[in-house]
PDB file of C-alpha atoms in Angstrom:
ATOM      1  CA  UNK A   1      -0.609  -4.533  38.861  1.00 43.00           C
ATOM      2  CA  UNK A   2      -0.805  -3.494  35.212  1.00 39.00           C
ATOM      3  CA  UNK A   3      -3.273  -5.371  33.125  1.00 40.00           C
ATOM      4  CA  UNK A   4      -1.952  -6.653  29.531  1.00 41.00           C
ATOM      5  CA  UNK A   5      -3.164  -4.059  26.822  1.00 40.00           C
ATOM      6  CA  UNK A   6      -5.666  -4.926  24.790  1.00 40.00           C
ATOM      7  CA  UNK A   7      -5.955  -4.841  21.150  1.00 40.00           C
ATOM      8  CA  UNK A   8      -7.676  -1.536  20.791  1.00 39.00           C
ATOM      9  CA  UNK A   9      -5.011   0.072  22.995  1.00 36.00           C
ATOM     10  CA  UNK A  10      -1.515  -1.522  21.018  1.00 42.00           C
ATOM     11  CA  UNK A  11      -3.738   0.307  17.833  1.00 45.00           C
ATOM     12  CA  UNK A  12      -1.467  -0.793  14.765  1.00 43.00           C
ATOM     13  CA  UNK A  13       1.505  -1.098  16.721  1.00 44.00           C
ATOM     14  CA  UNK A  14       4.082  -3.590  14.888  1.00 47.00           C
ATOM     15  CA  UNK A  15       3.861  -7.698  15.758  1.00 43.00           C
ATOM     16  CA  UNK A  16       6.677  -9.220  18.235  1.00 50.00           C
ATOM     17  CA  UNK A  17       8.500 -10.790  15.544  1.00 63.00           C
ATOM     18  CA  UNK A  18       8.966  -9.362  11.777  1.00 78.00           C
ATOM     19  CA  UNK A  19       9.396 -13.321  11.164  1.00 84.00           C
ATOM     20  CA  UNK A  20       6.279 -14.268  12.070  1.00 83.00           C
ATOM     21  CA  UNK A  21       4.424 -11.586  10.853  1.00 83.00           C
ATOM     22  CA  UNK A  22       6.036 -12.260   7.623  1.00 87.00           C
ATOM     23  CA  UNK A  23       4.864 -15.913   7.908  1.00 88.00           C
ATOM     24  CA  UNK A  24       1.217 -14.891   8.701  1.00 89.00           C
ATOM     25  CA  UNK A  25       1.001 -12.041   5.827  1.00 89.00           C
ATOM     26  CA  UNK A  26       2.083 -14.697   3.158  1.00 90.00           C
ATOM     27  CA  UNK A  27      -0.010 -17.057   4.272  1.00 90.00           C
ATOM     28  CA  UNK A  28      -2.928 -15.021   5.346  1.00 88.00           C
ATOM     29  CA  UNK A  29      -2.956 -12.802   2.000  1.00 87.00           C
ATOM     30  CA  UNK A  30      -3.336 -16.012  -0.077  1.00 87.00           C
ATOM     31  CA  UNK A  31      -6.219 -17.589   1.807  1.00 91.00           C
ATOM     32  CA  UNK A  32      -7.736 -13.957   1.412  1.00 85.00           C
ATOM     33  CA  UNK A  33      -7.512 -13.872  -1.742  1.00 81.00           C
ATOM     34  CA  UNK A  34      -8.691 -17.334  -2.519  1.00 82.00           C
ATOM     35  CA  UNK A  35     -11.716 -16.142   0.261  1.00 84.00           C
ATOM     36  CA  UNK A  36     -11.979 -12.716   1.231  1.00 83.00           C
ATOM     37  CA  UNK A  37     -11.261 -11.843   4.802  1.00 83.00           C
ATOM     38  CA  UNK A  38     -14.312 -12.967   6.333  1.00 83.00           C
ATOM     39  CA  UNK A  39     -14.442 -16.274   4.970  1.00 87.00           C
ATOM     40  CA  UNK A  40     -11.008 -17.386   6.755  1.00 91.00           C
ATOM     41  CA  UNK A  41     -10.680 -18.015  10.333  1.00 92.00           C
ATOM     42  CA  UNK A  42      -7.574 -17.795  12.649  1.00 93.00           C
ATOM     43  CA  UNK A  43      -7.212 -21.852  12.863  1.00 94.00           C
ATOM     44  CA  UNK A  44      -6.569 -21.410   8.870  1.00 94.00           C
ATOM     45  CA  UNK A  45      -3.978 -18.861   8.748  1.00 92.00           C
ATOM     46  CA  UNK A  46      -2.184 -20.101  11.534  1.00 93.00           C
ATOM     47  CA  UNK A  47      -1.712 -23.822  10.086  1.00 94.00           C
ATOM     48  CA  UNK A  48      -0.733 -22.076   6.758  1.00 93.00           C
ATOM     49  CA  UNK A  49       2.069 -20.118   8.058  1.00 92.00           C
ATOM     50  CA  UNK A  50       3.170 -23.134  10.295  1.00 93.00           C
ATOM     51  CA  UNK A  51       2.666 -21.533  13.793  1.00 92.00           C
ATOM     52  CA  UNK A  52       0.176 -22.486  16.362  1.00 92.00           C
ATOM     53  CA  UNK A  53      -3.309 -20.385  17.323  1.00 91.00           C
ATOM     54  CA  UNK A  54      -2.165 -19.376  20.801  1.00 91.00           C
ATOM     55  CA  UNK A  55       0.937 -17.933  18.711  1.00 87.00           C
ATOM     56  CA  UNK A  56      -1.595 -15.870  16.671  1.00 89.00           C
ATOM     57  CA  UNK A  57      -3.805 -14.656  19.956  1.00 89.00           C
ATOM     58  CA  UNK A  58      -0.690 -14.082  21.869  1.00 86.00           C
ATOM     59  CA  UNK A  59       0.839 -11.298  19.334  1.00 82.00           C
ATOM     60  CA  UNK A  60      -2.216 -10.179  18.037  1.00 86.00           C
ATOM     61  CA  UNK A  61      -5.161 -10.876  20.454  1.00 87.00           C
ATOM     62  CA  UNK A  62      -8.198 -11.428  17.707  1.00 89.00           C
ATOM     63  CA  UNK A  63      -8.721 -12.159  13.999  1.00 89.00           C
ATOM     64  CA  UNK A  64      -9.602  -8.224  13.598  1.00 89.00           C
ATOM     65  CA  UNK A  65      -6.006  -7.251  15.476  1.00 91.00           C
ATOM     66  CA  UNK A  66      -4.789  -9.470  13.045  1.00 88.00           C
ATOM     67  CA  UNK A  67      -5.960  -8.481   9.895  1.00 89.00           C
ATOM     68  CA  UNK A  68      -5.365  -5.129  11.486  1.00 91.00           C
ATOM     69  CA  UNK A  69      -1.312  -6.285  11.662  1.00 88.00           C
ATOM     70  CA  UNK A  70      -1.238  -7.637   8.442  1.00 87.00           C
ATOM     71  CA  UNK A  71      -2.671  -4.327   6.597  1.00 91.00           C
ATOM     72  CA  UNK A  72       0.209  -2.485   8.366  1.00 93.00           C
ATOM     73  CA  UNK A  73       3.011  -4.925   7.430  1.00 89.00           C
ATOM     74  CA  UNK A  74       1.298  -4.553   3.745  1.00 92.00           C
ATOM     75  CA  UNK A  75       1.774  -0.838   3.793  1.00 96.00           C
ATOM     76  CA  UNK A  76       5.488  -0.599   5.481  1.00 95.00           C
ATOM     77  CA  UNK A  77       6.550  -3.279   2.801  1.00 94.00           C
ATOM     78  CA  UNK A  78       5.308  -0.698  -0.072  1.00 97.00           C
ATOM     79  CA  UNK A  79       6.185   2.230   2.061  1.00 97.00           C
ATOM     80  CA  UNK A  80       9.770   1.043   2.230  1.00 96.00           C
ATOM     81  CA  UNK A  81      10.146   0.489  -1.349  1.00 96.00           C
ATOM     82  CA  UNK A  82       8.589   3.742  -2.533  1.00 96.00           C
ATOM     83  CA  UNK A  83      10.728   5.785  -0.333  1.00 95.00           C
ATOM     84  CA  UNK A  84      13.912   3.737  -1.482  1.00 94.00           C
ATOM     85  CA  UNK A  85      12.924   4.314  -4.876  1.00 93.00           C
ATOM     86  CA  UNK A  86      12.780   8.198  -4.188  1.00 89.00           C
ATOM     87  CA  UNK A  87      15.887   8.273  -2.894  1.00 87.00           C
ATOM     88  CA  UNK A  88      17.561   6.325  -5.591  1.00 79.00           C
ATOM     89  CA  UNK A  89      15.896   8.746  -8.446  1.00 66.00           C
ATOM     90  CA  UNK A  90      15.395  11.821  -5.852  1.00 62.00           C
ATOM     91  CA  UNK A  91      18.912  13.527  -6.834  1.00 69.00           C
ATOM     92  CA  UNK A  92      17.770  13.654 -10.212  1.00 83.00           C
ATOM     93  CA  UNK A  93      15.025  14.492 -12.360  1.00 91.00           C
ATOM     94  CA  UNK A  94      11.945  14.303  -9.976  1.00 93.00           C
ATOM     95  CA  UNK A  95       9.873  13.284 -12.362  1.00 93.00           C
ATOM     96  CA  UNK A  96      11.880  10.036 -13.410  1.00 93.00           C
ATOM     97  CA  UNK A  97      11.761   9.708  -8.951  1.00 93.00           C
ATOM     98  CA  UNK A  98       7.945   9.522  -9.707  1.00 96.00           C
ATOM     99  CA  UNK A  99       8.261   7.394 -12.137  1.00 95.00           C
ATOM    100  CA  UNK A 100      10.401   4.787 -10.019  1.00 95.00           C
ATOM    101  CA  UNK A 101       8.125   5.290  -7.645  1.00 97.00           C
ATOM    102  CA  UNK A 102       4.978   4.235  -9.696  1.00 97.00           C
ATOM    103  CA  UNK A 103       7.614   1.148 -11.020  1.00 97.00           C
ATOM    104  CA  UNK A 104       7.427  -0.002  -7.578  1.00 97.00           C
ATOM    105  CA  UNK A 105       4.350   0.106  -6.990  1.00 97.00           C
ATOM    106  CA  UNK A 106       3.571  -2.093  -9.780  1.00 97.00           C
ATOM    107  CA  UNK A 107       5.875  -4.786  -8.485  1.00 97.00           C
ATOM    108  CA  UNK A 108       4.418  -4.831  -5.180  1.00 96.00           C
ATOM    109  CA  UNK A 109       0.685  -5.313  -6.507  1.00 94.00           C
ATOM    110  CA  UNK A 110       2.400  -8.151  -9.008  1.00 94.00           C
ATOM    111  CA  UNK A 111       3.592  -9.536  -5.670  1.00 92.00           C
ATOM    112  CA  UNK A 112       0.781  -9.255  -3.467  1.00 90.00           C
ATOM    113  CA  UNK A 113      -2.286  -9.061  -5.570  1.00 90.00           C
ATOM    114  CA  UNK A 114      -4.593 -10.410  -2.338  1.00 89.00           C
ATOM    115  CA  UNK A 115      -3.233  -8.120  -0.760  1.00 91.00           C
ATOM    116  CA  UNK A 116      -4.609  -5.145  -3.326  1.00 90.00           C
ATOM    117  CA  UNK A 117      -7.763  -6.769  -3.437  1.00 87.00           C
ATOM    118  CA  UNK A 118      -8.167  -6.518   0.253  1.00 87.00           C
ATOM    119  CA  UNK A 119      -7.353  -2.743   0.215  1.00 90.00           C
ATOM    120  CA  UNK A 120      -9.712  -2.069  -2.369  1.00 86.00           C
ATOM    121  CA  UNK A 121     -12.396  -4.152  -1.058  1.00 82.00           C
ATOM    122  CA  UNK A 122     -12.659  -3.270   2.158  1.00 83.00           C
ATOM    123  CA  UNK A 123     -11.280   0.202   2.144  1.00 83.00           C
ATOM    124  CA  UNK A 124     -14.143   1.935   0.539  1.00 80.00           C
ATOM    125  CA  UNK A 125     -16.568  -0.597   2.611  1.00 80.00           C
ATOM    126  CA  UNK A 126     -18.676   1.789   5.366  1.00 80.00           C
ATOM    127  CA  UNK A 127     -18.854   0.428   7.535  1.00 81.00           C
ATOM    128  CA  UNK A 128     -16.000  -1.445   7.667  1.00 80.00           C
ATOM    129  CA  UNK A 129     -14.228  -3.272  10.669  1.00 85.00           C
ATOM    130  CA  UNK A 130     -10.947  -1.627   9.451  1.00 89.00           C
ATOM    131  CA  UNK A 131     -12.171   1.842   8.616  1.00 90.00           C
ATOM    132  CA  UNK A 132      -9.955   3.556  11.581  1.00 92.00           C
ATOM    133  CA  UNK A 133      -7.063   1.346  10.445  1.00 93.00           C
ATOM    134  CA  UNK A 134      -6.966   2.152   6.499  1.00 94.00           C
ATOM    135  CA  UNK A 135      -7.556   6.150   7.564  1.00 93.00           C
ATOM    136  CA  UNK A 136      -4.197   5.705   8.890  1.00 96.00           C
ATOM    137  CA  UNK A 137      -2.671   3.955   6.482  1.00 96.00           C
ATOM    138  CA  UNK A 138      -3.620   5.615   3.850  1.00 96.00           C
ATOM    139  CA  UNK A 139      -3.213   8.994   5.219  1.00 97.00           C
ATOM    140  CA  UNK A 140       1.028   7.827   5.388  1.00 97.00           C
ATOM    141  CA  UNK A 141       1.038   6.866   1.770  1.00 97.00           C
ATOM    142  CA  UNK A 142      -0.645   9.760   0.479  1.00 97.00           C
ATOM    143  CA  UNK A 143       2.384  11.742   2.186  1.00 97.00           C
ATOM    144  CA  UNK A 144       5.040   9.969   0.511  1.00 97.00           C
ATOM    145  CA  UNK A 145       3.493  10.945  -2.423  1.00 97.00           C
ATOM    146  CA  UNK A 146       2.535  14.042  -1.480  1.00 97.00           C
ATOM    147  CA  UNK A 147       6.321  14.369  -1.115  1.00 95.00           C
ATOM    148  CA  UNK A 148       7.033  13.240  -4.255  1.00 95.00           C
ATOM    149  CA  UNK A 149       4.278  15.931  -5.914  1.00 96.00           C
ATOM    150  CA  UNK A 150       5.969  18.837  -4.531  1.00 95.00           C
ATOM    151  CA  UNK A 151       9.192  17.956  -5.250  1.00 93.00           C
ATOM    152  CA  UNK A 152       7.572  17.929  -8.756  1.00 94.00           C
ATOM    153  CA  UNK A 153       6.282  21.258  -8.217  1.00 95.00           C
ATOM    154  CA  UNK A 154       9.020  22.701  -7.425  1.00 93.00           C
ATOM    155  CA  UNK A 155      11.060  21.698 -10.246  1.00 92.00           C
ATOM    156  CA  UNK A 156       8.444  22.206 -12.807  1.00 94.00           C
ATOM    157  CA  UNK A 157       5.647  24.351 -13.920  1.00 95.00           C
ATOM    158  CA  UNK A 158       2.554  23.077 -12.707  1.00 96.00           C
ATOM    159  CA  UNK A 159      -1.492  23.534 -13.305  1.00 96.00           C
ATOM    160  CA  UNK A 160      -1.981  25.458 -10.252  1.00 94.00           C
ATOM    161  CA  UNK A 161      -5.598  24.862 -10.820  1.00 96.00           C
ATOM    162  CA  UNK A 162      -4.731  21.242 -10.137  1.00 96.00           C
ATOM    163  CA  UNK A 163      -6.157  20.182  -6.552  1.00 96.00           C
ATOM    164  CA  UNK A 164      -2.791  18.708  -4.679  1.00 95.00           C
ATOM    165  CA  UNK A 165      -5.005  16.743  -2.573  1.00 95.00           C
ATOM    166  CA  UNK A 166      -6.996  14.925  -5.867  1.00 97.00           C
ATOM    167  CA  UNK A 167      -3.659  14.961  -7.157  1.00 97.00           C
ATOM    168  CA  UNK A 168      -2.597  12.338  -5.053  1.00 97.00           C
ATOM    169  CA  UNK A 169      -5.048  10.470  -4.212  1.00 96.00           C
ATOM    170  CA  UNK A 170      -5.605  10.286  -7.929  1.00 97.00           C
ATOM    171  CA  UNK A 171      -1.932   8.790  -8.316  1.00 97.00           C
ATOM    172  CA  UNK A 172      -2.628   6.316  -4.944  1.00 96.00           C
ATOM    173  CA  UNK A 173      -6.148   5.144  -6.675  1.00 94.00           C
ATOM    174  CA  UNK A 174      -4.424   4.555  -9.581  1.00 96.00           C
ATOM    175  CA  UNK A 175      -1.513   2.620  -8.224  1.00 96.00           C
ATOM    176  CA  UNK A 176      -3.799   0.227  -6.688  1.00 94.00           C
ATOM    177  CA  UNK A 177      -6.388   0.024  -9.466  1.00 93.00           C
ATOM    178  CA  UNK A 178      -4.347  -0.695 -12.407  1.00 96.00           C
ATOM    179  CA  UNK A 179      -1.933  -2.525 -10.893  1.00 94.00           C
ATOM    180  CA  UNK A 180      -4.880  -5.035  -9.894  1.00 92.00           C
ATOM    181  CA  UNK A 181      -6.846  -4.690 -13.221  1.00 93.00           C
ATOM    182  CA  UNK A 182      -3.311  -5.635 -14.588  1.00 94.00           C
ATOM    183  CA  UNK A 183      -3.183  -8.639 -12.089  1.00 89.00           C
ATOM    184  CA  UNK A 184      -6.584  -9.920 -12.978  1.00 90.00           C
ATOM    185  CA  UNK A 185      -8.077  -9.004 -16.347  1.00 94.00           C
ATOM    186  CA  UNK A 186      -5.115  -7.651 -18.637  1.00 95.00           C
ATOM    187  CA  UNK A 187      -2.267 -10.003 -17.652  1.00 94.00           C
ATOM    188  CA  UNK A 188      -0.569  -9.099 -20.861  1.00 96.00           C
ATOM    189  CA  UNK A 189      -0.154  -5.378 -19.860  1.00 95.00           C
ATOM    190  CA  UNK A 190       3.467  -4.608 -19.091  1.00 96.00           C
ATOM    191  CA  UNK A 191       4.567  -3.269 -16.011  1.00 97.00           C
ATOM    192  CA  UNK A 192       5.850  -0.128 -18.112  1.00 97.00           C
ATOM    193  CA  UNK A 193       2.783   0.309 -19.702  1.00 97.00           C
ATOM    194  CA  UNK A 194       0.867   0.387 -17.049  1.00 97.00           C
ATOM    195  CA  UNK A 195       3.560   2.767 -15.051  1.00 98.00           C
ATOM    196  CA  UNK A 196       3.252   5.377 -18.185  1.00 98.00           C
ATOM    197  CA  UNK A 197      -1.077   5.067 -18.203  1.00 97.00           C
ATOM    198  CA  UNK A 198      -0.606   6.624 -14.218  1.00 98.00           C
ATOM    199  CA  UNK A 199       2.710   8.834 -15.037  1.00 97.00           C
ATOM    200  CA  UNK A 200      -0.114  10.659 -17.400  1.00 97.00           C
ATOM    201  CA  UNK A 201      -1.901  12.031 -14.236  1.00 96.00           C
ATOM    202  CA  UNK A 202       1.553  13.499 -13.160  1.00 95.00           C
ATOM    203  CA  UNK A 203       2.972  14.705 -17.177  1.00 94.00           C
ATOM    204  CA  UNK A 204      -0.817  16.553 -17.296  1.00 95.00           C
ATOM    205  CA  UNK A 205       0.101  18.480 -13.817  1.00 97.00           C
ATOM    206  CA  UNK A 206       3.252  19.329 -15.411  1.00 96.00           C
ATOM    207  CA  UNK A 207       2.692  22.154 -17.927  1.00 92.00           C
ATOM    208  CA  UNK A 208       5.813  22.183 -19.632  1.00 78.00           C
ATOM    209  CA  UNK A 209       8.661  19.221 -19.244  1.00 67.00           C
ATOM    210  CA  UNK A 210      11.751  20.934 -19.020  1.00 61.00           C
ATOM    211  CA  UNK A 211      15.356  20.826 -17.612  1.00 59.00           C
ATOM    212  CA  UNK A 212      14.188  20.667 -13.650  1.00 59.00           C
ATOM    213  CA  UNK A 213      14.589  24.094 -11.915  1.00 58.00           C
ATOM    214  CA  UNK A 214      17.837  23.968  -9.460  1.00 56.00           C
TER     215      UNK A 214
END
């Protein structure tokens, strides 16, 4: 008889419903950020997105699982609208594709500022309860952009000097740091002003903007 799989072993695989899961990151990203992770319990998140505890245990298994869940929905919402802003912009110049790219960014952090605050709280914790998880996740959106930087670098001259792998997470850091900053202490920053302070990482790689090779 096979035994039901326990949290550790379904790893970050995706929650049975995208509705509920939907209904649990709302609610559980604005008792988080009201809180902080630890100071909200399963009975709380469940009567805030209007579904019972047993429905939390049964697709998650724990308040770790959870939290585990909701940091992956988090990240395929942004991944999703990065990548669609890529391909949008990506037949073009790919600098203005970084620069969409960034754009979106922005609008998720406007939308989901708990849910930046969680990221940068905990992701830099060690130890943290999560650590495994965010190694993951954050390893997928450094690829997109990744992606994004060498389409850059092949279109353009770049600083070869220029460490891809600071690169990006330079750009990631920055995504998630001024985007909150902008959330919390400078809510009269634009979105495009804050979109051209982190395209300045990317126009300094660049060492001369020009008509794109190709």
């Amino acid at each position: 008889m096979t035994s039901e799989p326990t949290a550790a072993a379904k790893g970050l695989r995706p929650a049975r419903t995208n509705a509920t899961r939907q209904k649990l990151f709302d609610a559980s990203m604005e008792l988080i950020g009201e809180r902080g992770a630890a100071g909200v319990t399963v009975d709380e998140i469940a009567a805030a997105a209007g579904v019972s505890k047993g429905t939390v245990y049964y697709n998650f298994g724990s308040k770790s699982e959870l939290i585990a869940q909701l940091l992956r929905h988090g990240v395929d919402i942004l991944k999703a609208r990065l990548l669609e802003a890529a391909d949008v912009a990506g037949t073009g110049d790919p600098l203005l594709a970084m620069e969409a790219m960034i754009g979106q960014a922005m609008d998720f952090m406007a939308e989901y500022p708990s849910f930046a605050r969680l990221w940068v709280s905990e992701n830099w914790r060690i130890p943290s309860e999560w650590q495994g998880t965010f190694a993951v996740l954050r390893g997928e959106l450094l690829e997109v952009i990744g992606q994004a930087v060498e389409r850059v670098a092949k279109a353009y001259p770049v600083d070869d000097s220029v460490s891809r792998g600071s690169l990006e997470t330079a750009i990631f850091g920055a995504c998630f740091v001024v985007g909150l900053d902008r959330q919390t202490y400078n809510p009269e920053r634009t979105r495009d002003q804050s979109v051209a302070a982190i395209m300045a990482i990317m126009r300094g790689y660049v060492l001369k903007e020009r008509t794109p090779r190709g």
